PDB file of C-alpha atoms in Angstrom:
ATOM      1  CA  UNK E   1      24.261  14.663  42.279  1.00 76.00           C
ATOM      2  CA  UNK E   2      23.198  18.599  42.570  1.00 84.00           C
ATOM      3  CA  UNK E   3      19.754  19.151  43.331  1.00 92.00           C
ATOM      4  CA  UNK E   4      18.798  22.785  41.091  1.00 95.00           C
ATOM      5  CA  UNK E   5      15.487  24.709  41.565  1.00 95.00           C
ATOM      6  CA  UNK E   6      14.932  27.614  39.443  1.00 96.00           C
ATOM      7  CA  UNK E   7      12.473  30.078  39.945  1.00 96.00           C
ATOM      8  CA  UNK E   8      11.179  34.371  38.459  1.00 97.00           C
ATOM      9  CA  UNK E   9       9.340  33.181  35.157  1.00 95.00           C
ATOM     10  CA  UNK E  10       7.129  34.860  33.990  1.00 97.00           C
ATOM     11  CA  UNK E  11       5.143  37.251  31.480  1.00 98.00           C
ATOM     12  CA  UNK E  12       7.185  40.223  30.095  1.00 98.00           C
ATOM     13  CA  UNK E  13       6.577  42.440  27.778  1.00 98.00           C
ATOM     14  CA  UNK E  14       9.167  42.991  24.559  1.00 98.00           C
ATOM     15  CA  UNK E  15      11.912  44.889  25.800  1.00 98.00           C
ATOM     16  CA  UNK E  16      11.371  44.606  29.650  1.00 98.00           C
ATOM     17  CA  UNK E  17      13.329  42.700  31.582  1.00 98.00           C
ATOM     18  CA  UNK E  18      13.599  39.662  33.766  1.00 98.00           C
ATOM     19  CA  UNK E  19      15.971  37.720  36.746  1.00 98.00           C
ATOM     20  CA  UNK E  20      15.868  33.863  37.015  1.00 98.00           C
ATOM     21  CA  UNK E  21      17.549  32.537  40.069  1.00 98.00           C
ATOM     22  CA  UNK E  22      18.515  28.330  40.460  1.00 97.00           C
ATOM     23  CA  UNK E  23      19.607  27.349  44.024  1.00 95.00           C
ATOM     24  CA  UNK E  24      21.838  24.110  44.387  1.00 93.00           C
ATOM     25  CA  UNK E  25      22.025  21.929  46.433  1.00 89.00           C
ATOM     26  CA  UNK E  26      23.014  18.193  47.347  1.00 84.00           C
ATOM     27  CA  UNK E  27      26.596  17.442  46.098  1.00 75.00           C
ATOM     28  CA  UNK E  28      27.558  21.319  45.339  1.00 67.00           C
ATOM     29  CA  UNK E  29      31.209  21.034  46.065  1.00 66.00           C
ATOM     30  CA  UNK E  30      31.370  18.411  42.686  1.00 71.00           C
ATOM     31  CA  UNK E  31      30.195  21.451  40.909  1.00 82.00           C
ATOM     32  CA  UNK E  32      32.314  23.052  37.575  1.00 91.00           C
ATOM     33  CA  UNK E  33      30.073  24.645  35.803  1.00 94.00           C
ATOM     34  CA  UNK E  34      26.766  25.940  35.582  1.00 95.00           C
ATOM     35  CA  UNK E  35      24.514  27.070  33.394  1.00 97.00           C
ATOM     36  CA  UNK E  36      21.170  28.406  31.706  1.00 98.00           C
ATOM     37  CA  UNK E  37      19.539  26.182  28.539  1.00 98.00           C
ATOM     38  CA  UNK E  38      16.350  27.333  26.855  1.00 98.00           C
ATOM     39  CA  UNK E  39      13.717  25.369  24.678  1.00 98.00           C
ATOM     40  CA  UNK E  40      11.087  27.002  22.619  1.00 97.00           C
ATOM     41  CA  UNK E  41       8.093  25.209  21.482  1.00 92.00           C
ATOM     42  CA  UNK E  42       8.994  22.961  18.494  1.00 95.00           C
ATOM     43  CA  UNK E  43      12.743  23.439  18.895  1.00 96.00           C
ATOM     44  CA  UNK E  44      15.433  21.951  20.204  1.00 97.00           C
ATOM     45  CA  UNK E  45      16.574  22.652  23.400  1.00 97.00           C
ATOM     46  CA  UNK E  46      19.780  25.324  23.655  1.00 98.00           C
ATOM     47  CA  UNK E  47      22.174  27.145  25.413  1.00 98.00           C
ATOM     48  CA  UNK E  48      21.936  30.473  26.567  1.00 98.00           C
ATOM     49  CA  UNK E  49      25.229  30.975  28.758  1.00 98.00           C
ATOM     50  CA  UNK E  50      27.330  29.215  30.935  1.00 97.00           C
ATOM     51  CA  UNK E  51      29.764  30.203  33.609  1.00 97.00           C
ATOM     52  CA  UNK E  52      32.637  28.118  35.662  1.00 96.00           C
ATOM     53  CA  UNK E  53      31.691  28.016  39.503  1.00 93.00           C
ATOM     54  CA  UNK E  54      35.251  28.846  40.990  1.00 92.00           C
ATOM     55  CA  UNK E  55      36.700  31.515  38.182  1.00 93.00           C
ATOM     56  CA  UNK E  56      33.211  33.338  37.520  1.00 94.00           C
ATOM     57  CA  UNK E  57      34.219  32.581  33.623  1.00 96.00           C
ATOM     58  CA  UNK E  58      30.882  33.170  31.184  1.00 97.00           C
ATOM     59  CA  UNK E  59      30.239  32.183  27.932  1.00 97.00           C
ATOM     60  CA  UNK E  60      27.017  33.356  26.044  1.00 98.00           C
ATOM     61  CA  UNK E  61      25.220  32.383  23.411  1.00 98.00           C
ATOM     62  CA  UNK E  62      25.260  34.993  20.234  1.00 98.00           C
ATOM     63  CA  UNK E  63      21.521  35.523  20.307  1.00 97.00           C
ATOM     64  CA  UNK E  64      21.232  36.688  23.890  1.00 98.00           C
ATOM     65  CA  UNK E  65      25.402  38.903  24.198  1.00 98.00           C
ATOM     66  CA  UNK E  66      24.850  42.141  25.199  1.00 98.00           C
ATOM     67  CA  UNK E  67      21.318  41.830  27.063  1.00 98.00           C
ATOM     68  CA  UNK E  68      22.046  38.580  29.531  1.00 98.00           C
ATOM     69  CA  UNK E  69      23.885  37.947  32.042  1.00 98.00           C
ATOM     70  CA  UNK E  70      24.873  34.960  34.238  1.00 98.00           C
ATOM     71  CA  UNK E  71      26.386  35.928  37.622  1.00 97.00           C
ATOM     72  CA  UNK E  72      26.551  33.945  40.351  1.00 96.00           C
ATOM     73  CA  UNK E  73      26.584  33.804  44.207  1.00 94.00           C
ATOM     74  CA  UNK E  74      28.877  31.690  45.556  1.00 92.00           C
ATOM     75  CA  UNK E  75      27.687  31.903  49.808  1.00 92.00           C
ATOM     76  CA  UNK E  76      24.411  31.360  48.457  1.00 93.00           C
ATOM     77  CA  UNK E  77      25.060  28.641  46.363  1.00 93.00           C
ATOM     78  CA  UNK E  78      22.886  30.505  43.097  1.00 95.00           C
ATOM     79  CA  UNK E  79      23.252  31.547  39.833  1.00 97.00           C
ATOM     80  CA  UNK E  80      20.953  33.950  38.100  1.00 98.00           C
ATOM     81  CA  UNK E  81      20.362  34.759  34.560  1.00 98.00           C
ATOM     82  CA  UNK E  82      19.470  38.385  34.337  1.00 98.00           C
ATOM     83  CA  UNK E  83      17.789  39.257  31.190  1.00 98.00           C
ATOM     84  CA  UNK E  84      16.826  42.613  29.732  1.00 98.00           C
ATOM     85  CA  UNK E  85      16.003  44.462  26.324  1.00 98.00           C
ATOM     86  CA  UNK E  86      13.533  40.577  26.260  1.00 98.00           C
ATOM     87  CA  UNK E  87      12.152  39.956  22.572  1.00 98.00           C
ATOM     88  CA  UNK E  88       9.279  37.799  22.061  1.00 97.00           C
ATOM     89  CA  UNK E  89      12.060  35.100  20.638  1.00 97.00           C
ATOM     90  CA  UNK E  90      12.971  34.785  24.378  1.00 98.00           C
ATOM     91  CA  UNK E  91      10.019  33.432  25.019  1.00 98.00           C
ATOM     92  CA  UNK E  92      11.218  29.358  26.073  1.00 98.00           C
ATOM     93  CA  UNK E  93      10.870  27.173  29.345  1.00 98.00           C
ATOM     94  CA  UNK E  94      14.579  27.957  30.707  1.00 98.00           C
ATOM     95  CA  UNK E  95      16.403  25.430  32.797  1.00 98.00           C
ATOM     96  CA  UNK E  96      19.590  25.564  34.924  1.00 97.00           C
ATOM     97  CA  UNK E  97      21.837  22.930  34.816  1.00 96.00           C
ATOM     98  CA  UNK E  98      25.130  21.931  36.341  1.00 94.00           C
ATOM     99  CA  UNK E  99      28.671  20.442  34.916  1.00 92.00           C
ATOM    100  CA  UNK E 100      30.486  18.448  37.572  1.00 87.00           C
ATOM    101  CA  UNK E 101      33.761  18.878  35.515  1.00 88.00           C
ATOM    102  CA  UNK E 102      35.449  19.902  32.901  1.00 88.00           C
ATOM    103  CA  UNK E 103      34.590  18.667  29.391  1.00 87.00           C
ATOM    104  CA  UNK E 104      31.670  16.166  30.711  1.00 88.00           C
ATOM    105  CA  UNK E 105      28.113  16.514  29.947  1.00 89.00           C
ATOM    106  CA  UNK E 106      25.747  18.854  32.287  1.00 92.00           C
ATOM    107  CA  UNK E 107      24.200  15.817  33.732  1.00 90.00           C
ATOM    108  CA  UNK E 108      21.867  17.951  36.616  1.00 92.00           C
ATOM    109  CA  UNK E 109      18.943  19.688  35.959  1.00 95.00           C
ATOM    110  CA  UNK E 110      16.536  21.906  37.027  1.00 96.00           C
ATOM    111  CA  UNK E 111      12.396  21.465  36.365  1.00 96.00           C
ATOM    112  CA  UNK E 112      12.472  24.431  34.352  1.00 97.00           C
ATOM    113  CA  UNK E 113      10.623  27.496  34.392  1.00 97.00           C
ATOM    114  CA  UNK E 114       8.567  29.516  31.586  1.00 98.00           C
ATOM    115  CA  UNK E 115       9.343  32.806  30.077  1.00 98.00           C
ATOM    116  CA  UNK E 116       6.774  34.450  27.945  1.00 98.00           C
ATOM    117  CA  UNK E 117       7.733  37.442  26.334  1.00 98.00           C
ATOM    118  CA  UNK E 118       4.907  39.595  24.703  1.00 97.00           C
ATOM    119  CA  UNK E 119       5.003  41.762  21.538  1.00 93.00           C
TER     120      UNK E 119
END
């Protein structure tokens, strides 16, 4: 199992920008995939991007292309979701999660930690 603790939520304004970091730890060399979910109050829970540990291959979600991105540091065993141009529709508790392989579920999981974008 991967431990994951995210952290840098927080209140932004619309159109300001924001970096959320998730250290692993715990059974990192199992590790695929990881990535960044969302869930707004009242809505499902979603993804926001996703990239493979060893290749550095991301995926995003269509409502967040062009203003996030999901790089990640290998050594220090962290990915980050760097967001910018925010909208208030950002506004979700985020989590980081982790795939141990290819085509299985993202079965570790972060606490989570709130974004609040402002109009």
């Amino acid at each position: 199992q991967v431990q994951l603790v995210e952290s840098g939520g927080g209140l932004v304004q619309a159109g300001g920008s924001l970096t959320l970091s998730c250290a692993a730890s715990g059974r990192t060399f199992s590790r695929y995939a990881m990535g960044w979910y969302r869930q707004a109050p009242g809505k499902e829970r979603e993804v926001v991007a996703t990239i493979t540990w060893n290749f550095g291959s991301a995926v995003y979600a269509d409502p967040v292309k062009g203003r996030f991105t999901i790089p990640r540091d290998k050594a220090k065993n962290t990915v980050y979701l760097q967001m910018s141009s925010l909208k208030p529709e950002d506004t979700a508790v985020y989590y980081c999660a982790a795939q141990s392989g290819a085509g299985t579920a993202f079965a570790s999981w972060g606490q989570g930690t709130q974004v609040t974008v402002s109009s």
